[in-house]
Amino acid sequence: MRLDKYLKVSRLIKRRTVANEACDAGRVLINDRPAKASSNVKVGDVITIQFGNKEVKVEVLDVQETIHKEDAKDLFRYL
């Protein structure tokens, strides 16, 4: 699944366009490497998102195209 779509589906970032902009600005890393919005996300990847001076680091536990809002937290685990 594309990184921008995963960030939206998992509710880590609310909108796909915002996820695209964050990737273009170099604020999203997959396994400590800068990632484009079109990068492929798979189970076991570690995604790091930089929000200003705050950093969010998560491990991908599951990849699904659609999911209910309540179950979105089951797609990742905070590190």
XYZ file of N, CA, C and O in Angstrom:
316
model
N 0.843 -1.179 0.000
C 0.000 0.000 0.000
C 0.888 1.242 0.000
O 1.944 1.253 0.627
N 0.438 2.282 -0.669
C 1.180 3.540 -0.702
C 1.253 4.159 0.694
O 0.333 4.025 1.487
N 2.358 4.823 0.967
C 2.584 5.437 2.271
C 1.519 6.474 2.600
O 0.963 6.466 3.706
N 1.201 7.362 1.663
C 0.219 8.410 1.953
C -1.148 7.813 2.288
O -1.823 8.261 3.205
N -1.532 6.757 1.586
C -2.814 6.116 1.871
C -2.784 5.415 3.233
O -3.748 5.470 3.983
N -1.670 4.764 3.561
C -1.557 4.089 4.857
C -1.675 5.098 6.007
O -2.364 4.845 6.992
N -1.021 6.239 5.871
C -1.081 7.262 6.920
C -2.508 7.748 7.125
O -2.937 7.995 8.252
N -3.275 7.854 6.045
C -4.668 8.270 6.155
C -5.537 7.168 6.753
O -6.299 7.401 7.687
N -5.427 5.941 6.232
C -6.253 4.827 6.708
C -5.992 4.541 8.189
O -6.914 4.273 8.959
N -4.720 4.638 8.604
C -4.367 4.362 10.006
C -4.682 5.544 10.919
O -4.506 5.448 12.124
N -5.104 6.658 10.342
C -5.452 7.876 11.079
C -4.246 8.536 11.762
O -4.399 9.303 12.692
N -3.034 8.232 11.303
C -1.850 8.929 11.825
C -1.836 10.364 11.307
O -1.411 11.277 11.998
N -2.298 10.552 10.065
C -2.486 11.876 9.472
C -3.904 11.885 8.910
O -4.320 10.937 8.250
N -4.644 12.952 9.172
C -6.080 12.976 8.871
C -6.420 12.922 7.377
O -7.373 12.281 6.985
N -5.637 13.641 6.550
C -5.979 13.717 5.125
C -4.808 13.276 4.263
O -3.647 13.502 4.596
N -5.140 12.667 3.137
C -4.109 12.143 2.245
C -3.265 13.263 1.642
O -2.053 13.099 1.443
N -3.870 14.414 1.363
C -3.097 15.528 0.808
C -2.075 16.033 1.822
O -0.956 16.388 1.445
N -2.447 16.046 3.093
C -1.517 16.468 4.148
C -0.386 15.442 4.262
O 0.783 15.811 4.438
N -0.711 14.165 4.139
C 0.303 13.106 4.163
C 1.267 13.275 2.983
O 2.484 13.135 3.144
N 0.724 13.601 1.816
C 1.562 13.866 0.631
C 2.525 15.010 0.875
O 3.709 14.923 0.553
N 2.022 16.106 1.446
C 2.846 17.279 1.709
C 3.945 16.969 2.724
O 5.081 17.421 2.581
N 3.621 16.190 3.751
C 4.613 15.812 4.767
C 5.722 14.971 4.136
O 6.910 15.164 4.438
N 5.356 14.063 3.239
C 6.357 13.231 2.559
C 7.239 14.084 1.650
O 8.463 13.913 1.628
N 6.630 14.997 0.910
C 7.381 15.865 0.002
C 8.358 16.758 0.755
O 9.422 17.093 0.248
N 7.998 17.133 1.986
C 8.855 18.003 2.800
C 9.949 17.211 3.521
O 10.773 17.789 4.217
N 9.937 15.887 3.379
C 10.962 15.064 4.012
C 10.741 14.815 5.489
O 11.675 14.480 6.212
N 9.500 14.953 5.954
C 9.208 14.768 7.372
C 8.751 13.351 7.713
O 8.433 13.076 8.865
N 8.706 12.459 6.713
C 8.287 11.077 6.958
C 9.426 10.137 6.544
O 9.956 10.253 5.442
N 9.788 9.228 7.448
C 10.843 8.260 7.182
C 10.287 6.851 7.316
O 9.460 6.584 8.186
N 10.756 5.953 6.463
C 10.457 4.525 6.618
C 11.791 3.837 6.865
O 12.707 3.941 6.044
N 11.888 3.159 8.003
C 13.124 2.482 8.395
C 14.329 3.428 8.321
O 15.380 3.089 7.782
N 14.151 4.637 8.850
C 15.194 5.677 8.932
C 15.685 6.177 7.581
O 16.775 6.712 7.474
N 14.867 6.026 6.531
C 15.195 6.574 5.218
C 14.064 7.491 4.770
O 12.900 7.138 4.942
N 14.389 8.651 4.188
C 13.319 9.532 3.686
C 12.436 8.781 2.693
O 12.928 8.016 1.869
N 11.115 8.997 2.811
C 10.173 8.244 1.989
C 9.291 9.169 1.171
O 8.857 10.207 1.653
N 9.026 8.757 -0.059
C 8.086 9.474 -0.911
C 6.678 8.979 -0.591
O 6.491 7.900 -0.038
N 5.687 9.745 -0.992
C 4.285 9.377 -0.760
C 3.934 8.070 -1.451
O 3.091 7.321 -0.990
N 4.627 7.762 -2.547
C 4.328 6.550 -3.306
C 5.094 5.327 -2.797
O 4.932 4.232 -3.340
N 5.907 5.486 -1.756
C 6.670 4.354 -1.212
C 5.731 3.267 -0.722
O 4.643 3.539 -0.228
N 6.188 2.022 -0.848
C 5.375 0.882 -0.444
C 5.560 0.619 1.050
O 6.682 0.596 1.541
N 4.448 0.411 1.761
C 4.480 0.107 3.197
C 4.127 -1.355 3.380
O 3.176 -1.850 2.791
N 4.917 -2.050 4.209
C 4.622 -3.461 4.493
C 4.732 -3.709 5.994
O 5.285 -2.897 6.732
N 4.203 -4.826 6.433
C 4.209 -5.184 7.852
C 5.652 -5.272 8.337
O 6.514 -5.831 7.663
N 5.917 -4.667 9.504
C 7.255 -4.683 10.083
C 8.028 -3.403 9.851
O 9.041 -3.169 10.505
N 7.584 -2.562 8.925
C 8.260 -1.285 8.683
C 8.103 -0.367 9.892
O 7.087 -0.411 10.590
N 9.112 0.480 10.120
C 9.042 1.489 11.172
C 8.904 2.845 10.487
O 9.759 3.242 9.692
N 7.797 3.542 10.785
C 7.525 4.847 10.186
C 7.762 5.925 11.232
O 7.253 5.831 12.354
N 8.549 6.934 10.871
C 8.811 8.069 11.749
C 8.231 9.320 11.099
O 8.535 9.610 9.946
N 7.393 10.045 11.846
C 6.779 11.279 11.339
C 7.203 12.414 12.250
O 7.078 12.317 13.473
N 7.707 13.499 11.661
C 8.136 14.660 12.435
C 7.088 15.763 12.324
O 6.834 16.278 11.246
N 6.459 16.069 13.474
C 5.484 17.152 13.571
C 6.145 18.291 14.332
O 6.192 18.261 15.554
N 6.702 19.275 13.620
C 7.378 20.374 14.310
C 8.551 19.846 15.113
O 9.466 19.248 14.574
N 8.499 20.029 16.440
C 9.591 19.527 17.284
C 9.238 18.189 17.923
O 9.988 17.663 18.727
N 8.088 17.618 17.563
C 7.638 16.333 18.099
C 7.852 15.242 17.048
O 7.691 15.491 15.856
N 8.223 14.064 17.510
C 8.458 12.959 16.591
C 7.598 11.764 17.003
O 7.572 11.398 18.171
N 6.886 11.177 16.044
C 6.048 10.008 16.299
C 6.670 8.833 15.555
O 6.921 8.909 14.350
N 6.924 7.745 16.284
C 7.541 6.559 15.694
C 6.609 5.377 15.911
O 6.220 5.102 17.041
N 6.220 4.696 14.815
C 5.299 3.564 14.909
C 5.822 2.387 14.088
O 6.550 2.575 13.116
N 5.416 1.192 14.502
C 5.718 -0.017 13.746
C 4.429 -0.475 13.069
O 3.375 -0.530 13.706
N 4.504 -0.825 11.788
C 3.344 -1.277 11.033
C 3.030 -2.717 11.441
O 3.872 -3.603 11.314
N 1.814 -2.941 11.939
C 1.388 -4.281 12.345
C 0.491 -4.944 11.310
O 0.441 -6.161 11.211
N -0.241 -4.121 10.556
C -1.174 -4.650 9.567
C -1.388 -3.604 8.479
O -1.260 -2.409 8.733
N -1.696 -4.058 7.279
C -1.969 -3.161 6.156
C -3.328 -3.547 5.587
O -3.524 -4.684 5.164
N -4.282 -2.605 5.611
C -5.618 -2.845 5.064
C -6.062 -1.628 4.266
O -5.751 -0.498 4.627
N -6.808 -1.892 3.198
C -7.284 -0.812 2.328
C -8.311 0.070 3.029
O -8.288 1.285 2.888
N -9.243 -0.552 3.745
C -10.258 0.204 4.483
C -10.396 -0.404 5.873
O -10.169 -1.600 6.058
N -10.796 0.423 6.825
C -10.950 -0.050 8.197
C -11.857 0.917 8.937
O -11.918 2.108 8.607
N -12.575 0.416 9.934
C -13.417 1.284 10.748
C -12.540 2.160 11.637
O -11.459 1.754 12.057
N -13.041 3.333 11.932
C -12.293 4.303 12.728
C -11.816 3.716 14.059
O -10.694 3.947 14.475
N -12.672 2.935 14.706
C -12.344 2.380 16.027
C -11.204 1.360 15.937
O -10.464 1.163 16.904
N -11.066 0.697 14.789
C -10.057 -0.353 14.634
C -8.742 0.155 14.044
O -7.788 -0.617 13.911
N -8.668 1.429 13.694
C -7.474 1.972 13.049
C -6.239 1.847 13.937
O -5.134 1.655 13.443
N -6.416 1.910 15.246
C -5.275 1.826 16.165
C -4.612 0.450 16.155
O -3.486 0.292 16.607
N -5.308 -0.559 15.606
C -4.747 -1.917 15.531
C -3.788 -2.087 14.352
O -3.155 -3.124 14.225
N -3.677 -1.074 13.483
C -2.795 -1.158 12.326
C -1.341 -0.877 12.686
O -0.439 -1.208 11.911
N -1.097 -0.230 13.824
C 0.271 0.156 14.187
C 0.470 0.091 15.690
O -0.480 -0.018 16.449
N 1.743 0.155 16.086
C 2.114 0.158 17.508
C 3.148 1.263 17.713
O 4.121 1.361 16.970
N 2.917 2.120 18.716
C 3.854 3.191 19.030
C 5.144 2.614 19.588
O 5.122 1.660 20.359
N 6.276 3.184 19.196
C 7.573 2.753 19.714
C 8.156 3.773 20.657
O 7.817 4.902 20.666
